[in-house]
Every structure is written in C-alpha cells, then in structure tokens.
Coordinates of C-alpha atoms in Angstrom, one line a residue:
M51 CA -8.0 3.4 -2.1
D52 CA -10.4 6.2 -2.9
A53 CA -13.2 3.9 -3.8
R54 CA -15.9 6.6 -3.9
G55 CA -13.8 8.9 -6.1
E56 CA -13.2 6.1 -8.5
L57 CA -16.9 5.0 -8.5
V58 CA -17.9 8.6 -9.3
R59 CA -15.5 8.8 -12.2
R60 CA -16.3 5.4 -13.6
C61 CA -20.1 6.1 -13.6
A62 CA -19.6 9.6 -15.1
L63 CA -17.4 8.3 -17.9
K64 CA -20.0 5.6 -18.7
R65 CA -22.8 8.1 -18.7
L66 CA -20.7 10.4 -21.0
A67 CA -20.2 7.5 -23.4
S68 CA -24.0 7.1 -23.6
I69 CA -25.0 10.7 -24.0
G70 CA -22.2 12.0 -26.2
P71 CA -19.5 14.7 -25.9
L72 CA -19.7 17.4 -23.2
S73 CA -17.7 20.5 -22.6
K74 CA -15.3 20.6 -19.8
E75 CA -17.8 22.5 -17.7
G76 CA -20.6 20.0 -18.7
F77 CA -18.5 17.0 -17.6
S78 CA -17.7 18.8 -14.3
E79 CA -21.4 19.2 -13.7
L80 CA -21.9 15.5 -14.6
L81 CA -19.3 14.5 -12.0
S82 CA -21.0 16.7 -9.4
A83 CA -24.4 15.0 -10.1
V84 CA -22.9 11.5 -9.9
A85 CA -21.1 12.4 -6.6
A86 CA -24.4 13.6 -5.1
D87 CA -26.0 10.2 -5.8
P88 CA -23.7 7.5 -7.2
R89 CA -26.3 4.8 -6.7
S90 CA -28.6 6.4 -9.3
F91 CA -25.8 6.3 -11.9
A92 CA -24.5 2.7 -11.2
D93 CA -26.8 1.3 -13.7
D94 CA -24.9 -1.8 -15.0
A95 CA -23.6 -4.9 -13.2
E96 CA -20.0 -3.8 -13.3
E97 CA -20.7 -0.5 -11.4
Q98 CA -23.2 -2.1 -9.1
A99 CA -20.4 -4.5 -8.0
F100 CA -18.0 -1.7 -7.6
L101 CA -20.6 0.2 -5.5
E102 CA -20.9 -2.8 -3.3
I103 CA -17.2 -2.8 -2.7
E104 CA -17.1 1.0 -2.1
Q105 CA -19.8 0.9 0.5
T106 CA -18.3 -2.0 2.3
L107 CA -14.8 -0.5 2.5
E108 CA -16.3 2.8 3.8
K109 CA -18.4 1.0 6.4
E110 CA -15.5 -1.2 7.6
R111 CA -13.1 1.8 7.8
A112 CA -15.5 3.5 10.1
A113 CA -15.9 0.3 12.2
T114 CA -12.2 0.2 13.0
A115 CA -12.4 3.5 14.9
G116 CA -12.6 1.8 18.3
D117 CA -10.1 -1.0 17.7
D118 CA -7.4 0.6 19.9
L119 CA -9.7 0.1 22.9
L120 CA -10.0 -3.6 22.5
D121 CA -7.8 -6.2 24.2
D122 CA -5.9 -8.7 22.0
D123 CA -8.6 -11.4 22.1
E124 CA -11.4 -9.0 21.4
Y125 CA -9.5 -7.4 18.6
Q126 CA -8.9 -10.8 17.0
R127 CA -12.6 -11.7 17.2
E128 CA -13.6 -8.4 15.7
R129 CA -11.0 -8.8 13.0
R130 CA -12.4 -12.2 12.0
R131 CA -15.9 -10.8 12.0
R132 CA -14.7 -7.8 9.8
F133 CA -12.9 -10.1 7.3
G134 CA -16.0 -12.3 7.2
R135 CA -18.2 -9.3 6.4
I136 CA -15.8 -8.2 3.6
A137 CA -15.7 -11.7 2.2
T138 CA -19.5 -11.8 2.1
S139 CA -19.6 -8.4 0.4
C140 CA -17.1 -9.7 -2.2
D141 CA -19.3 -12.7 -2.9
R142 CA -22.3 -10.3 -3.5
A143 CA -20.1 -8.2 -5.8
L144 CA -19.0 -11.2 -7.7
A145 CA -22.5 -12.5 -8.1
L146 CA -23.3 -9.2 -9.8
D147 CA -20.1 -9.1 -11.9
P148 CA -17.9 -12.2 -11.8
T149 CA -15.0 -10.2 -13.4
C150 CA -14.8 -7.6 -10.6
I151 CA -11.1 -7.4 -10.0
D152 CA -11.3 -5.4 -6.7
A153 CA -13.7 -8.0 -5.2
R154 CA -11.3 -10.8 -6.2
L155 CA -8.4 -8.9 -4.8
L156 CA -10.1 -8.3 -1.5
S157 CA -11.1 -11.9 -1.3
C158 CA -7.5 -12.9 -1.6
L159 CA -6.5 -10.6 1.2
V160 CA -9.2 -11.4 3.7
A161 CA -8.7 -15.1 3.2
D162 CA -5.9 -14.2 5.7
Q163 CA -3.6 -17.0 4.7
E164 CA 0.1 -17.2 5.2
P165 CA 2.0 -14.8 2.9
D166 CA 3.2 -17.6 0.6
A167 CA -0.3 -18.8 0.1
T168 CA -1.6 -15.2 -0.4
L169 CA 1.1 -14.6 -3.0
G170 CA -0.2 -17.7 -4.9
L171 CA -3.7 -16.4 -4.9
L172 CA -2.6 -13.0 -6.1
L173 CA -0.5 -14.5 -8.9
E174 CA -3.4 -16.6 -10.0
L175 CA -5.6 -13.5 -10.1
D176 CA -3.1 -11.6 -12.1
H177 CA -2.7 -14.4 -14.5
D178 CA -6.5 -14.7 -15.0
V179 CA -6.9 -11.0 -15.5
A180 CA -4.0 -10.9 -18.1
D181 CA -5.6 -13.8 -19.9
Q182 CA -8.9 -12.0 -20.0
H183 CA -7.7 -8.4 -20.8
G184 CA -4.2 -8.8 -22.1
A185 CA -1.1 -6.9 -20.9
I186 CA -1.3 -3.3 -19.7
V187 CA 0.1 -1.3 -22.6
T188 CA 0.8 2.4 -22.5
S189 CA 2.5 4.8 -24.9
E190 CA 5.5 7.0 -24.0
G191 CA 4.3 9.8 -21.7
E192 CA 1.1 8.0 -20.7
D193 CA 0.2 6.8 -17.3
A194 CA -2.1 3.7 -16.8
W195 CA -3.4 5.3 -13.5
D196 CA -5.2 8.0 -15.6
D197 CA -7.5 5.2 -16.9
V198 CA -9.8 4.6 -13.9
F199 CA -10.8 1.3 -15.3
L200 CA -7.2 0.0 -15.2
R201 CA -6.6 0.9 -11.6
P202 CA -7.9 -2.4 -10.2
R203 CA -5.2 -4.2 -12.2
L204 CA -2.5 -1.9 -10.9
R205 CA -3.7 -2.6 -7.4
V206 CA -3.2 -6.3 -7.9
R207 CA 0.3 -5.7 -9.2
A208 CA 1.1 -3.5 -6.2
A209 CA -0.2 -6.2 -3.8
I210 CA 1.9 -8.8 -5.5
S211 CA 5.0 -6.6 -5.1
R212 CA 4.4 -6.1 -1.4
T213 CA 3.7 -9.8 -0.8
C214 CA 6.9 -10.7 -2.7
L215 CA 8.8 -8.5 -0.2
D216 CA 6.9 -10.0 2.7
T217 CA 7.9 -13.5 1.5
A218 CA 11.6 -12.6 1.0
R219 CA 11.4 -12.7 -2.8
Y220 CA 13.3 -9.5 -3.1
R221 CA 14.4 -9.7 -6.7
M222 CA 10.9 -10.5 -7.8
A223 CA 9.6 -7.6 -5.7
A224 CA 12.0 -5.2 -7.2
S225 CA 11.2 -6.4 -10.8
S226 CA 7.5 -6.2 -10.2
C227 CA 7.7 -2.7 -8.7
L228 CA 9.8 -1.4 -11.6
S229 CA 7.4 -2.9 -14.1
L230 CA 4.5 -1.2 -12.3
I231 CA 6.4 2.2 -12.3
D232 CA 6.9 1.8 -16.0
A233 CA 3.2 1.4 -16.5
S234 CA 2.3 4.2 -14.1
P235 CA 5.2 6.7 -13.8
T236 CA 3.3 8.9 -11.3
D237 CA 3.3 5.9 -9.0
A238 CA 0.1 6.6 -7.2
L239 CA 0.3 3.2 -5.4
G240 CA 3.8 3.7 -4.1
A241 CA 5.7 0.9 -5.9
R242 CA 8.8 2.9 -5.4
L243 CA 8.5 2.5 -1.7
T244 CA 8.5 -1.3 -1.9
A245 CA 11.2 -1.2 -4.5
A246 CA 13.5 0.9 -2.3
L247 CA 13.4 -1.7 0.5
A248 CA 13.9 -4.6 -2.0
L249 CA 16.9 -3.0 -3.6
A250 CA 18.4 -2.3 -0.2
R251 CA 18.1 -5.9 0.8
L252 CA 19.7 -6.9 -2.5
E253 CA 22.5 -4.5 -1.8
D254 CA 21.9 -2.9 -5.2
E255 CA 23.3 0.6 -4.6
T256 CA 23.2 1.4 -8.3
G257 CA 19.6 0.4 -8.7
F258 CA 18.6 2.2 -5.5
D259 CA 20.3 5.4 -6.7
E260 CA 18.6 5.2 -10.1
L261 CA 15.2 4.8 -8.4
D262 CA 15.9 7.7 -6.1
A263 CA 16.9 9.9 -9.1
R264 CA 13.9 8.8 -11.1
F265 CA 11.7 10.4 -8.4
L266 CA 13.9 13.5 -8.1
R267 CA 15.3 12.3 -4.7
Q268 CA 12.1 13.2 -3.0
G269 CA 12.7 11.5 0.4
N270 CA 10.2 9.5 2.4
A271 CA 10.3 7.1 5.3
W272 CA 10.9 4.2 3.0
S273 CA 13.8 5.8 1.1
H274 CA 15.4 7.0 4.3
L275 CA 15.2 3.6 6.1
A276 CA 16.2 1.7 2.9
R277 CA 19.3 3.9 2.7
V278 CA 20.3 3.0 6.3
L279 CA 19.8 -0.7 5.6
L280 CA 21.7 -0.6 2.3
L281 CA 24.7 1.2 3.8
F282 CA 24.7 -1.1 6.9
K283 CA 24.6 -4.2 4.7
L284 CA 27.4 -2.8 2.5
D285 CA 29.5 -2.4 5.7
R286 CA 29.9 1.3 5.5
P287 CA 29.2 2.2 9.1
A288 CA 30.0 5.9 9.1
A289 CA 27.7 6.5 6.1
A290 CA 25.0 4.3 7.7
R291 CA 25.3 6.2 11.0
R292 CA 24.7 9.5 9.2
A293 CA 21.7 8.0 7.3
L294 CA 20.3 6.7 10.6
R295 CA 20.4 10.2 12.0
G296 CA 18.7 11.5 8.9
F297 CA 16.0 8.8 9.2
D298 CA 15.3 9.8 12.8
S299 CA 15.3 13.6 12.2
L300 CA 13.2 13.5 9.0
C301 CA 10.6 11.0 10.1
T302 CA 8.5 11.8 13.2
G303 CA 9.2 9.2 15.8
G304 CA 11.6 7.3 13.5
A305 CA 13.8 5.9 16.3
Y306 CA 10.8 4.8 18.3
A307 CA 9.1 3.2 15.4
L308 CA 12.3 1.2 14.5
L309 CA 13.0 0.1 18.1
R310 CA 9.4 -0.5 19.0
P311 CA 7.6 -1.7 15.9
T312 CA 3.8 -1.9 16.2
Y313 CA 1.3 -4.2 14.6
V314 CA -0.2 -2.9 11.3
E315 CA -3.4 -4.4 9.9
T316 CA -3.6 -6.0 6.4
Y317 CA -3.9 -3.4 3.7
L318 CA -7.4 -3.6 2.2
P319 CA -6.6 -3.4 -0.6
D320 CA -3.7 -1.0 -0.8
R321 CA -1.4 1.0 1.5
P322 CA -3.2 3.6 3.6
Q323 CA -2.5 7.3 2.8
S324 CA -0.3 9.0 5.4
K325 CA 1.1 12.5 5.8
P326 CA 4.8 12.7 4.6
G327 CA 7.2 12.6 7.5
S328 CA 4.5 11.6 10.0
F329 CA 4.6 8.9 12.6
E330 CA 1.8 7.1 10.7
E331 CA 4.1 7.0 7.6
V332 CA 7.1 5.7 9.4
T333 CA 5.0 3.1 11.2
L334 CA 3.9 1.7 7.9
C335 CA 7.4 1.8 6.6
V336 CA 8.9 -0.1 9.5
H337 CA 6.1 -2.7 9.3
E338 CA 6.9 -3.3 5.6
A339 CA 10.6 -3.4 6.3
D340 CA 10.2 -6.1 9.0
P341 CA 11.3 -9.1 6.8
I342 CA 14.5 -7.3 6.0
V343 CA 15.2 -6.2 9.5
V344 CA 14.6 -9.7 10.8
D345 CA 16.9 -11.1 8.1
T346 CA 19.6 -8.6 9.3
P347 CA 19.9 -9.6 13.0
D348 CA 22.7 -7.2 13.8
F349 CA 20.9 -4.2 12.6
I350 CA 18.7 -3.3 15.5
P351 CA 21.4 -3.8 18.1
W352 CA 23.7 -1.6 16.0
A353 CA 21.1 1.1 15.7
S354 CA 20.3 1.0 19.4
E355 CA 24.0 1.6 20.2
Q356 CA 24.4 4.7 18.0
P357 CA 24.8 8.0 19.9
G358 CA 21.5 9.6 20.8
F359 CA 19.3 7.1 18.9
A360 CA 17.8 5.2 21.8
E361 CA 17.5 8.5 23.7
S362 CA 15.5 10.0 20.8
A363 CA 13.1 7.0 20.9
G364 CA 12.7 7.5 24.7
R365 CA 11.9 11.3 24.3
F366 CA 9.3 10.5 21.7
A367 CA 7.7 7.9 23.9
D368 CA 7.6 10.2 26.9
R369 CA 6.1 13.0 24.9
L370 CA 3.2 10.9 23.6
G371 CA 2.9 8.7 26.7
Y372 CA 3.9 5.5 24.9
D373 CA 5.7 2.5 26.5
M374 CA 9.4 2.2 25.9

C-alpha cells in the first residue's frame, strides 16, 4: 500500500474541490505542495485519520528492518508489540473518523485470529461498507482504482479473496477475485494472482486459461506455480514436468522456495510489492499457495523427484548461504 501517495492525492483532490478548477500544470504544483507537507493539507477528520494510518504503516515498516536478527521468541514478542501499536493507531484513527475503512481493515488483520475468524471480520466489514456506500459501480472502460477514495474498499475485497484461499474456500476465492478484476481491470492489487491459485485447485483449466489470456499471458510466480499444480492435479505428468521446469527457470530460487518454504508475515494491509521474477516474489507466491500444496500431499514428493529440481534448489541455497 502506497499510503503516502494516496494521502497526497486525496488531500490534493479535496483542496482542488474547495478552490475550483486548475490547469494540469496547476494541479501538478498542488500535488507537489501537498507532498512536501501532507499534514498541513489534512484538514478534515477523514484525512487526519488516513494520515494517522499512513504514519503508522511507515513507522512499522521501518521497525521490521532488524527482524531477521531476532530468535523465534524475540520475534514473536516484537510481533505482538507491533500489532498492538498498530491496533492502538487504528483506534486513534477511528476516534477521528469512525468510517475509516483502512483503519477497520488493519484492525481485522492485527487481531491475529485464526483465518476463519479473520474472514468473518472481513466479511462483516465489507457488508457494513456496502450498506453505507452501496455497491462499487463502474462504467465500461472505467477502473475503480483510478478513484483514490475507492481504494480502501478494493483492499477489503482483496483481503477477503486471499483469506478465502487461506481457508480452502476456493470457489468463493475465485468468484471474489473475478468480481474485483471486473471493478478494477488493471488489477493493481493482484487479484489475478489469488485467482490463478484458486482455479488451479478447482482444476478449472478453462477458467485458468481465460484468466491468463485476459492479462495477455504475462507470466508471474503465481501463474507459473498455479499451472504446475493444475496440470499435476489433472494427472498430466509430462506437461506438469515441463511447467515445473519453467517455474524454476523463470522464478529466481523457485525450486528452493517450493521445497523450503519460509514464514511470511501477515500482509498489512495488502500484498507487498516485489520485483517480477525475484526470490521475494516467489516466496510470497509459495506462501499463498501453501493451503493448496498441503491439500495435495503427493505434490512436493513428486516435484522433488523430477530430474534436476532438487539439485537446482541446492545450488541456489549454496549460492546464497541458505540451509537446505
């Protein structure tokens, strides 16, 4: 979430509404002025609440820099403290603006409940927001993401989709993702990534191919791994083997990430940005695919036995000094 970028745009648009039309150059200057000092332009309760969230997210991201140096117990203690700080910040934001969707979304996530309970909280939030604002409606060719004030609602829907996947509600995950893509065709929140995994688990090859074509077959770690899972579940071993080789060759450390998955922290509030094809990307992908991999117990042993796959994981581990 680019909270600062959104805060600047929100404040600039509200100031524009109060001062009247500006030229393109004039609005650009207004954006620059807001970016230099957002606090001076956050002059209503809604933006002051958003400013509270923006500052907290920025501060907590910086605070995670040393997490890799902590042992497990220290990490869990720091994690609880961090979630507590975020929850307190959300309370402050909601005291300013009880309708702040991002504060409510973060509150659901840092409650740190079991996935089923988290899904219940998210669905309740989505229902409340829909009751208050109505459905998100866009005309043909429009993208809801272009309206910065709609983005919090889209983030809620994306969190619901990912939590549906995490709780093995694959059909609900796919449906939610496709609805989100309809509202925001540019898919800034990556609903297509969650959808690819859900459709693979559902063994819906037609749906998977349609999704792939919709995004011009631009591959990523999720689509590559989903294709392997789909073909494996459809019992097409030769095609699955080729897809597995593609996954490993196109995703840095793909074999290692799949055979040695690592812990990934709760997304606050949405999926972190990662470079396409990077180890960071494939790590996130494997983390999100975990419910499907666990539900397909023969998959990892099969992948390990494919020629060169375990060896590729070992070479990657040796190169970076990781355990194997």
